[in-house]
Amino acid sequence: MSKYKRRFRAWKERARLFFGRHQEDLGRVDGVFSQNPILMQGLALAPAIVATQSLKAGVILSLGFLGVVVPTILLGSLLFKKVDAVYRTILTALLGALLFVPVAYGLSQLFPFVSTSVGIYLPILIVDSIVVTKCSSYTHFGVDRYTFLDLFCTWLGFSLVVCVVGALREVLAYGRLWGITLKGAVPVSRSIALPFFGFFLIAVLAAGFRFLNNSFRHWINKKEGK
Amino acid sequence: MAQVAANMLVSVILAIFAENALFSRSLGVERTLLLVDDMGAMVTFGCLTTLSVTLTSLLTYLVSFPLRQDVNAYIYKPLLFILCMVAVYFALSGIARRIRFPRFVKWQAKVRPHYHLATFNSAVLGTLMLCSGQVFSLPQTVGFCLGSGAGYTLATLIVAEGQRKLKNRSVPASFQGLPVTLLYIGILSLCIYGFTGYQLSF
């Protein structure tokens, strides 16, 4: 076996042992990959499927998620910890709607055509199932410093998916990125911007993520010598 | 009167088929995927969503009427609409608590865990925002919301039946669950697009 192959194998084994020893730490940043809210948990699907028709729309959704959903989940878990689940859902919806006002105003100053870029899919993040799910989880397990990391990773996972999907669909449907026509890019079909393609794209990405996640878990947990 | 009824009927049919909340706009798809294994819960959830969105549409029409010319309406509408949803939720809960028929009380105990989720979800808020954005009249608003709820319920039943059939097929491990269900919904969405032939506004 050549020297480089031996070195590569040794490096791969060291990496496998490293990830195997730090699985608990990896679990804290699960929100980006193995617990991605859109592709693995099936939350916040509607904006990702329909509204991601351009990279700009993806960025608007990502900023809206950071400004509305993340504080709503955090404040909802802290303030409404002792409240019944039914009333907690109602109170978090009201809290999210209150937070939406300044965030939407700020976004409309940065991006003048917010309501046409993302339409109803920014406001519906307020009552999306991700808010209910995460609030229930944090009130049950408590809020600590890892909650902030988990929320940040959830936001990062959401943003990655909506921005990548938005960019891909804008290039394939219109041959441009961020409104700028790309030289050499030939638009495939405008129907790529339609909801049905969003369903197909998210389904394929979700299957890909699952395959990679299962392969990674299998690799770091395999017994030595096999 | 006949004109009003006709407008309402057209809105209902449009909302059930051509502008289906689930297949054309992906509203409420997360809740559908969570309930897809329990047919009874899905029908209950769909019926409660239909009731919530139809009754709330009466309030939201009144609330959004003065905001039609306001350029900042997009910013305030979610807050106002959620306040309307809260009002309708508590009004219906209050009325339901006063009805003492034993069968109704038993049914209400079964339905109570779903009611708050059926009222505060993306299908309801999304439909209400669509109606106000498209500047419908009152009969059109009520008809569209009623049709959206009914169309959503019908769509979830179709997805459940498809999911049942897919479970018996040899689907690759990576595609089992969420991916294959999304592919199935995507194919149905493509059929609806073939039927309508145009992109819906949102």
Short mmCIF file of C-alpha atoms in Angstrom, two decimals:
data_model
loop_
_atom_site.label_atom_id
_atom_site.label_comp_id
_atom_site.label_asym_id
_atom_site.label_seq_id
_atom_site.Cartn_x
_atom_site.Cartn_y
_atom_site.Cartn_z
CA MET A 1 0.00 0.00 0.00
CA SER A 2 1.41 3.42 -0.90
CA LYS A 3 2.57 5.86 1.78
CA TYR A 4 -0.25 8.32 1.03
CA LYS A 5 -2.95 5.68 1.24
CA ARG A 6 -1.60 4.56 4.63
CA ARG A 7 -1.53 8.18 5.86
CA PHE A 8 -5.06 8.80 4.60
CA ARG A 9 -6.35 5.66 6.33
CA ALA A 10 -4.64 6.64 9.57
CA TRP A 11 -6.13 10.15 9.37
CA LYS A 12 -9.59 8.72 8.66
CA GLU A 13 -9.35 6.40 11.68
CA ARG A 14 -8.23 9.30 13.93
CA ALA A 15 -11.19 11.38 12.67
CA ARG A 16 -13.60 8.48 13.30
CA LEU A 17 -12.35 8.03 16.88
CA PHE A 18 -12.49 11.80 17.46
CA PHE A 19 -16.13 12.05 16.34
CA GLY A 20 -16.99 8.87 18.25
CA ARG A 21 -15.58 10.32 21.51
CA HIS A 22 -17.34 13.68 21.00
CA GLN A 23 -20.78 12.44 19.95
CA GLU A 24 -22.43 14.30 22.81
CA ASP A 25 -20.81 17.56 21.72
CA LEU A 26 -21.85 16.89 18.13
CA GLY A 27 -25.40 16.41 19.38
CA ARG A 28 -25.42 20.04 20.57
CA VAL A 29 -25.02 21.30 16.99
CA ASP A 30 -27.52 18.82 15.58
CA GLY A 31 -29.81 21.58 14.36
CA VAL A 32 -27.65 22.20 11.29
CA PHE A 33 -27.43 18.64 10.02
CA SER A 34 -28.90 15.57 11.72
CA GLN A 35 -31.78 17.52 13.33
CA ASN A 36 -32.21 20.02 10.51
CA PRO A 37 -35.67 21.55 11.09
CA ILE A 38 -36.75 21.36 7.43
CA LEU A 39 -35.05 18.29 5.99
CA MET A 40 -34.94 15.99 9.00
CA GLN A 41 -37.77 17.11 11.30
CA GLY A 42 -40.25 18.27 8.62
CA LEU A 43 -40.91 21.64 10.31
CA ALA A 44 -41.27 25.05 8.61
CA LEU A 45 -41.85 23.28 5.28
CA ALA A 46 -44.35 25.69 3.70
CA PRO A 47 -41.94 28.66 3.32
CA ALA A 48 -39.13 26.35 2.14
CA ILE A 49 -41.30 24.74 -0.53
CA VAL A 50 -43.23 27.68 -1.99
CA ALA A 51 -41.52 30.96 -1.08
CA THR A 52 -37.93 30.03 -1.96
CA GLN A 53 -38.11 31.20 -5.55
CA SER A 54 -34.96 33.32 -5.29
CA LEU A 55 -31.89 33.78 -3.09
CA LYS A 56 -33.29 37.13 -1.92
CA ALA A 57 -36.47 35.42 -0.71
CA GLY A 58 -34.34 32.86 1.13
CA VAL A 59 -32.38 35.62 2.87
CA ILE A 60 -35.62 37.45 3.83
CA LEU A 61 -37.05 34.24 5.31
CA SER A 62 -33.81 33.57 7.15
CA LEU A 63 -33.74 37.07 8.70
CA GLY A 64 -37.44 36.81 9.53
CA PHE A 65 -36.82 33.47 11.28
CA LEU A 66 -33.98 35.01 13.30
CA GLY A 67 -35.99 38.10 14.21
CA VAL A 68 -39.36 36.48 14.95
CA VAL A 69 -39.18 32.74 15.57
CA VAL A 70 -35.97 32.51 17.62
CA PRO A 71 -36.96 35.22 20.19
CA THR A 72 -40.53 33.85 20.31
CA ILE A 73 -39.31 30.35 21.18
CA LEU A 74 -36.80 31.66 23.73
CA LEU A 75 -39.16 34.11 25.45
CA GLY A 76 -42.08 31.66 25.22
CA SER A 77 -40.04 28.94 26.96
CA LEU A 78 -38.89 31.34 29.70
CA LEU A 79 -42.06 33.37 30.34
CA PHE A 80 -44.73 30.71 29.85
CA LYS A 81 -42.98 27.77 31.50
CA LYS A 82 -45.70 27.19 34.10
CA VAL A 83 -48.61 27.86 31.72
CA ASP A 84 -50.82 25.07 30.34
CA ALA A 85 -49.80 23.88 26.83
CA VAL A 86 -53.04 25.22 25.28
CA TYR A 87 -52.61 28.74 26.63
CA ARG A 88 -48.89 28.62 25.90
CA THR A 89 -49.67 28.07 22.20
CA ILE A 90 -51.99 31.10 22.21
CA LEU A 91 -49.58 33.32 24.14
CA THR A 92 -46.60 32.42 21.94
CA ALA A 93 -48.67 33.19 18.83
CA LEU A 94 -49.49 36.64 20.26
CA LEU A 95 -45.87 37.19 21.26
CA GLY A 96 -44.69 36.21 17.78
CA ALA A 97 -47.20 38.56 16.17
CA LEU A 98 -45.95 41.44 18.36
CA LEU A 99 -42.33 40.70 17.43
CA PHE A 100 -43.32 40.51 13.77
CA VAL A 101 -44.24 44.23 13.64
CA PRO A 102 -40.72 45.69 14.12
CA VAL A 103 -39.06 42.85 12.19
CA ALA A 104 -41.36 43.29 9.18
CA TYR A 105 -40.84 47.05 9.30
CA GLY A 106 -37.05 46.56 9.35
CA LEU A 107 -37.16 44.04 6.51
CA SER A 108 -39.36 46.33 4.41
CA GLN A 109 -36.70 49.06 4.77
CA LEU A 110 -33.91 46.66 3.67
CA PHE A 111 -35.94 44.89 0.98
CA PRO A 112 -38.70 47.18 -0.37
CA PHE A 113 -40.80 44.38 -1.90
CA VAL A 114 -40.99 41.95 1.04
CA SER A 115 -44.71 41.32 0.65
CA THR A 116 -44.31 40.28 -3.01
CA SER A 117 -41.06 38.35 -2.47
CA VAL A 118 -42.26 36.08 0.31
CA GLY A 119 -45.96 37.03 0.67
CA ILE A 120 -47.84 35.15 3.38
CA TYR A 121 -44.92 32.81 4.10
CA LEU A 122 -43.12 35.23 6.42
CA PRO A 123 -46.12 35.88 8.72
CA ILE A 124 -47.07 32.19 8.91
CA LEU A 125 -43.71 31.46 10.59
CA ILE A 126 -45.37 32.97 13.70
CA VAL A 127 -47.76 30.00 14.02
CA ASP A 128 -45.55 27.36 12.44
CA SER A 129 -45.30 24.01 14.23
CA ILE A 130 -41.58 24.64 14.91
CA VAL A 131 -42.57 27.23 17.55
CA VAL A 132 -44.94 24.85 19.37
CA THR A 133 -42.50 21.91 19.14
CA LYS A 134 -39.44 23.80 20.35
CA CYS A 135 -41.33 25.63 23.14
CA SER A 136 -42.72 22.33 24.46
CA SER A 137 -39.26 20.77 24.35
CA TYR A 138 -37.53 23.67 26.15
CA THR A 139 -40.20 24.02 28.84
CA HIS A 140 -39.93 20.28 29.50
CA PHE A 141 -36.12 20.08 29.58
CA GLY A 142 -35.42 23.59 30.84
CA VAL A 143 -33.51 26.49 29.29
CA ASP A 144 -29.72 26.46 29.75
CA ARG A 145 -26.70 27.69 27.77
CA TYR A 146 -27.04 24.82 25.29
CA THR A 147 -30.55 26.03 24.42
CA PHE A 148 -29.04 29.14 22.83
CA LEU A 149 -26.63 26.96 20.84
CA ASP A 150 -29.47 24.65 19.76
CA LEU A 151 -31.61 27.60 18.65
CA PHE A 152 -28.71 29.14 16.77
CA CYS A 153 -28.02 25.84 15.00
CA THR A 154 -31.73 25.46 14.19
CA TRP A 155 -31.70 28.93 12.63
CA LEU A 156 -28.49 28.09 10.75
CA GLY A 157 -30.00 24.82 9.46
CA PHE A 158 -33.15 26.63 8.32
CA SER A 159 -31.17 29.43 6.64
CA LEU A 160 -28.86 27.03 4.80
CA VAL A 161 -31.76 25.14 3.31
CA VAL A 162 -33.88 28.15 2.27
CA CYS A 163 -30.90 30.03 0.81
CA VAL A 164 -29.51 27.04 -1.10
CA VAL A 165 -32.96 26.04 -2.41
CA GLY A 166 -33.76 29.66 -3.31
CA ALA A 167 -30.46 30.16 -5.14
CA LEU A 168 -30.81 26.88 -7.02
CA ARG A 169 -34.37 27.59 -8.13
CA GLU A 170 -33.55 31.17 -9.18
CA VAL A 171 -30.61 30.00 -11.32
CA LEU A 172 -32.54 27.11 -12.89
CA ALA A 173 -35.82 29.00 -13.43
CA TYR A 174 -34.61 32.46 -14.43
CA GLY A 175 -30.86 32.14 -15.13
CA ARG A 176 -30.00 34.77 -12.50
CA LEU A 177 -28.82 35.08 -8.90
CA TRP A 178 -29.90 37.92 -6.54
CA GLY A 179 -31.61 39.50 -9.58
CA ILE A 180 -28.35 39.61 -11.58
CA THR A 181 -28.34 37.69 -14.86
CA LEU A 182 -25.56 35.13 -14.90
CA LYS A 183 -23.44 34.89 -18.04
CA GLY A 184 -23.62 31.43 -19.48
CA ALA A 185 -26.54 30.35 -17.28
CA VAL A 186 -29.40 29.02 -19.37
CA PRO A 187 -32.78 28.95 -17.58
CA VAL A 188 -34.18 25.42 -17.67
CA SER A 189 -37.87 26.12 -17.09
CA ARG A 190 -39.97 28.69 -15.19
CA SER A 191 -42.02 25.86 -13.71
CA ILE A 192 -39.08 25.19 -11.39
CA ALA A 193 -40.36 28.16 -9.37
CA LEU A 194 -43.71 26.41 -8.82
CA PRO A 195 -44.66 24.57 -5.59
CA PHE A 196 -44.52 21.06 -7.08
CA PHE A 197 -40.79 21.44 -7.82
CA GLY A 198 -40.29 22.70 -4.28
CA PHE A 199 -41.84 19.48 -2.96
CA PHE A 200 -39.58 17.36 -5.21
CA LEU A 201 -36.42 19.32 -4.33
CA ILE A 202 -37.02 19.24 -0.57
CA ALA A 203 -37.88 15.50 -0.78
CA VAL A 204 -34.63 14.68 -2.60
CA LEU A 205 -32.56 16.88 -0.26
CA ALA A 206 -34.23 15.26 2.76
CA ALA A 207 -33.45 11.77 1.41
CA GLY A 208 -29.85 12.83 0.75
CA PHE A 209 -29.47 14.23 4.28
CA ARG A 210 -30.87 11.04 5.79
CA PHE A 211 -28.50 8.89 3.75
CA LEU A 212 -25.48 11.02 4.76
CA ASN A 213 -26.58 11.11 8.41
CA ASN A 214 -27.10 7.33 8.57
CA SER A 215 -23.77 6.70 6.81
CA PHE A 216 -21.96 9.08 9.20
CA ARG A 217 -23.51 7.47 12.32
CA HIS A 218 -22.69 4.01 11.02
CA TRP A 219 -19.10 5.07 10.28
CA ILE A 220 -18.35 6.62 13.68
CA ASN A 221 -19.98 3.75 15.59
CA LYS A 222 -18.51 0.80 13.69
CA LYS A 223 -16.36 -1.56 15.73
CA GLU A 224 -12.59 -1.26 15.28
CA GLY A 225 -11.01 -3.76 12.90
CA LYS A 226 -14.15 -4.04 10.72
CA MET B 1 -79.21 36.88 -3.33
CA ALA B 2 -78.61 34.36 -6.11
CA GLN B 3 -75.56 36.35 -7.22
CA VAL B 4 -74.15 36.28 -3.67
CA ALA B 5 -74.72 32.52 -3.38
CA ALA B 6 -73.12 31.94 -6.78
CA ASN B 7 -70.03 34.00 -5.82
CA MET B 8 -69.73 32.06 -2.60
CA LEU B 9 -70.10 28.70 -4.36
CA VAL B 10 -67.46 29.60 -6.97
CA SER B 11 -65.05 30.62 -4.17
CA VAL B 12 -65.68 27.34 -2.33
CA ILE B 13 -65.00 25.23 -5.44
CA LEU B 14 -61.93 27.30 -6.34
CA ALA B 15 -60.49 26.89 -2.84
CA ILE B 16 -61.11 23.13 -2.72
CA PHE B 17 -59.65 22.27 -6.12
CA ALA B 18 -57.67 24.87 -8.10
CA GLU B 19 -56.25 26.72 -5.06
CA ASN B 20 -56.05 23.83 -2.63
CA ALA B 21 -54.32 24.94 0.57
CA LEU B 22 -52.08 21.88 0.78
CA PHE B 23 -51.30 21.02 -2.85
CA SER B 24 -51.12 24.51 -4.35
CA ARG B 25 -49.73 26.51 -1.45
CA SER B 26 -48.26 23.90 0.95
CA LEU B 27 -50.20 25.40 3.90
CA GLY B 28 -50.50 23.13 6.94
CA VAL B 29 -48.21 20.47 5.45
CA GLU B 30 -46.25 20.01 8.72
CA ARG B 31 -49.42 19.22 10.67
CA THR B 32 -50.53 16.80 7.94
CA LEU B 33 -47.25 14.90 8.14
CA LEU B 34 -47.58 14.64 11.94
CA LEU B 35 -51.16 13.28 11.80
CA VAL B 36 -50.90 11.12 8.69
CA ASP B 37 -51.03 7.84 10.63
CA ASP B 38 -54.24 8.61 12.52
CA MET B 39 -57.22 8.97 10.17
CA GLY B 40 -59.68 9.90 12.92
CA ALA B 41 -57.44 12.64 14.33
CA MET B 42 -56.85 13.96 10.82
CA VAL B 43 -60.56 14.27 10.03
CA THR B 44 -61.20 15.91 13.41
CA PHE B 45 -58.31 18.31 12.88
CA GLY B 46 -59.53 19.15 9.36
CA CYS B 47 -63.09 19.82 10.51
CA LEU B 48 -61.91 22.00 13.40
CA THR B 49 -59.61 23.93 11.04
CA THR B 50 -62.54 24.49 8.65
CA LEU B 51 -64.73 25.76 11.50
CA SER B 52 -61.98 28.03 12.87
CA VAL B 53 -61.00 29.58 9.57
CA THR B 54 -64.61 30.15 8.42
CA LEU B 55 -65.71 31.87 11.63
CA THR B 56 -62.49 33.88 11.94
CA SER B 57 -62.87 35.10 8.35
CA LEU B 58 -65.98 37.08 9.36
CA LEU B 59 -63.97 39.02 11.96
CA THR B 60 -60.86 39.44 9.81
CA TYR B 61 -62.94 40.82 6.93
CA LEU B 62 -64.25 43.58 9.20
CA VAL B 63 -60.80 44.24 10.62
CA SER B 64 -58.96 44.35 7.28
CA PHE B 65 -61.57 46.44 5.45
CA PRO B 66 -60.22 49.81 6.74
CA LEU B 67 -56.62 48.67 6.05
CA ARG B 68 -57.11 48.10 2.32
CA GLN B 69 -55.46 51.39 1.32
CA ASP B 70 -52.74 51.26 4.00
CA VAL B 71 -49.27 50.48 2.59
CA ASN B 72 -48.10 49.18 5.99
CA ALA B 73 -51.03 46.77 6.37
CA TYR B 74 -48.70 43.79 5.76
CA ILE B 75 -46.91 44.64 9.02
CA TYR B 76 -50.01 44.89 11.25
CA LYS B 77 -52.30 42.27 9.74
CA PRO B 78 -50.75 39.18 11.42
CA LEU B 79 -51.21 40.73 14.88
CA LEU B 80 -54.81 41.77 14.17
CA PHE B 81 -55.66 38.41 12.60
CA ILE B 82 -54.17 36.45 15.50
CA LEU B 83 -56.22 38.58 17.92
CA CYS B 84 -59.33 37.63 15.88
CA MET B 85 -58.28 33.95 16.07
CA VAL B 86 -57.92 34.26 19.87
CA ALA B 87 -61.39 35.86 20.12
CA VAL B 88 -63.00 33.10 18.03
CA TYR B 89 -61.17 30.39 19.99
CA PHE B 90 -62.41 31.66 23.36
CA ALA B 91 -65.93 32.34 22.04
CA LEU B 92 -66.29 28.79 20.69
CA SER B 93 -64.72 27.26 23.82
CA GLY B 94 -67.15 29.24 25.98
CA ILE B 95 -70.17 28.13 23.94
CA ALA B 96 -69.00 24.50 23.93
CA ARG B 97 -68.60 24.51 27.73
CA ARG B 98 -72.23 25.56 28.17
CA ILE B 99 -73.63 22.67 26.10
CA ARG B 100 -74.44 19.82 28.47
CA PHE B 101 -75.59 16.98 26.17
CA PRO B 102 -73.66 13.87 27.30
CA ARG B 103 -72.62 12.82 23.77
CA PHE B 104 -71.40 16.33 23.00
CA VAL B 105 -69.45 16.54 26.26
CA LYS B 106 -67.80 13.18 25.48
CA TRP B 107 -66.94 14.34 21.92
CA GLN B 108 -65.63 17.65 23.21
CA ALA B 109 -63.25 15.89 25.65
CA LYS B 110 -61.90 13.88 22.70
CA VAL B 111 -61.52 16.94 20.47
CA ARG B 112 -60.10 19.42 23.01
CA PRO B 113 -56.40 18.44 22.59
CA HIS B 114 -56.60 19.30 18.86
CA TYR B 115 -58.65 22.48 18.99
CA HIS B 116 -55.93 25.01 19.85
CA LEU B 117 -53.60 23.53 17.21
CA ALA B 118 -56.43 23.56 14.66
CA THR B 119 -57.03 27.26 15.35
CA PHE B 120 -53.42 28.49 15.50
CA ASN B 121 -51.70 26.97 12.50
CA SER B 122 -50.27 28.10 9.19
CA ALA B 123 -53.27 26.86 7.17
CA VAL B 124 -55.64 29.19 9.06
CA LEU B 125 -53.42 32.29 9.18
CA GLY B 126 -52.21 31.77 5.61
CA THR B 127 -55.77 31.47 4.24
CA LEU B 128 -56.93 34.58 6.12
CA MET B 129 -53.95 36.61 4.85
CA LEU B 130 -54.62 35.41 1.28
CA CYS B 131 -58.26 36.49 1.41
CA SER B 132 -57.41 39.95 2.67
CA GLY B 133 -54.58 40.28 0.12
CA GLN B 134 -56.84 39.38 -2.79
CA VAL B 135 -59.49 41.93 -1.77
CA PHE B 136 -62.45 39.53 -1.73
CA SER B 137 -65.98 40.57 -0.83
CA LEU B 138 -67.53 39.10 2.33
CA PRO B 139 -69.32 36.16 0.59
CA GLN B 140 -66.13 35.40 -1.37
CA THR B 141 -64.03 35.54 1.82
CA VAL B 142 -66.34 33.21 3.73
CA GLY B 143 -66.67 30.87 0.74
CA PHE B 144 -62.90 30.79 0.12
CA CYS B 145 -62.15 30.06 3.79
CA LEU B 146 -64.82 27.36 3.96
CA GLY B 147 -63.47 25.81 0.76
CA SER B 148 -59.87 26.06 1.99
CA GLY B 149 -60.73 24.18 5.17
CA ALA B 150 -62.72 21.54 3.27
CA GLY B 151 -60.00 21.26 0.63
CA TYR B 152 -57.34 20.90 3.31
CA THR B 153 -59.32 18.10 5.00
CA LEU B 154 -59.81 16.32 1.67
CA ALA B 155 -56.12 16.72 0.82
CA THR B 156 -55.02 15.24 4.15
CA LEU B 157 -57.28 12.21 3.55
CA ILE B 158 -55.72 11.72 0.10
CA VAL B 159 -52.21 11.99 1.58
CA ALA B 160 -53.12 9.48 4.34
CA GLU B 161 -54.41 6.98 1.79
CA GLY B 162 -51.29 7.45 -0.33
CA GLN B 163 -49.09 7.01 2.74
CA ARG B 164 -50.91 3.77 3.57
CA LYS B 165 -50.21 2.42 0.07
CA LEU B 166 -46.56 3.58 0.13
CA LYS B 167 -45.94 1.69 3.38
CA ASN B 168 -46.56 -1.57 1.52
CA ARG B 169 -44.08 -0.75 -1.24
CA SER B 170 -40.35 -1.34 -1.13
CA VAL B 171 -39.18 2.25 -0.74
CA PRO B 172 -35.39 2.83 -0.26
CA ALA B 173 -34.51 3.47 3.40
CA SER B 174 -33.42 7.09 2.81
CA PHE B 175 -36.74 7.91 1.15
CA GLN B 176 -39.01 6.34 3.77
CA GLY B 177 -41.26 8.69 5.74
CA LEU B 178 -40.93 12.41 4.98
CA PRO B 179 -39.17 12.29 1.55
CA VAL B 180 -41.55 9.86 -0.16
CA THR B 181 -44.60 11.65 1.29
CA LEU B 182 -43.31 14.97 -0.06
CA LEU B 183 -42.74 13.36 -3.47
CA TYR B 184 -46.31 12.05 -3.41
CA ILE B 185 -47.70 15.49 -2.49
CA GLY B 186 -45.49 17.03 -5.19
CA ILE B 187 -46.97 14.76 -7.87
CA LEU B 188 -50.49 15.73 -6.79
CA SER B 189 -49.42 19.39 -6.80
CA LEU B 190 -48.15 18.92 -10.37
CA CYS B 191 -51.56 17.50 -11.34
CA ILE B 192 -53.31 20.56 -9.88
CA TYR B 193 -50.91 22.82 -11.81
CA GLY B 194 -51.70 20.89 -14.98
CA PHE B 195 -55.37 21.52 -14.27
CA THR B 196 -55.02 25.28 -13.61
CA GLY B 197 -52.04 26.12 -15.85
CA TYR B 198 -50.93 29.23 -13.97
CA GLN B 199 -48.87 30.19 -10.96
CA LEU B 200 -50.90 31.25 -7.92
CA SER B 201 -50.08 34.46 -6.14
CA PHE B 202 -49.04 34.47 -2.48
#
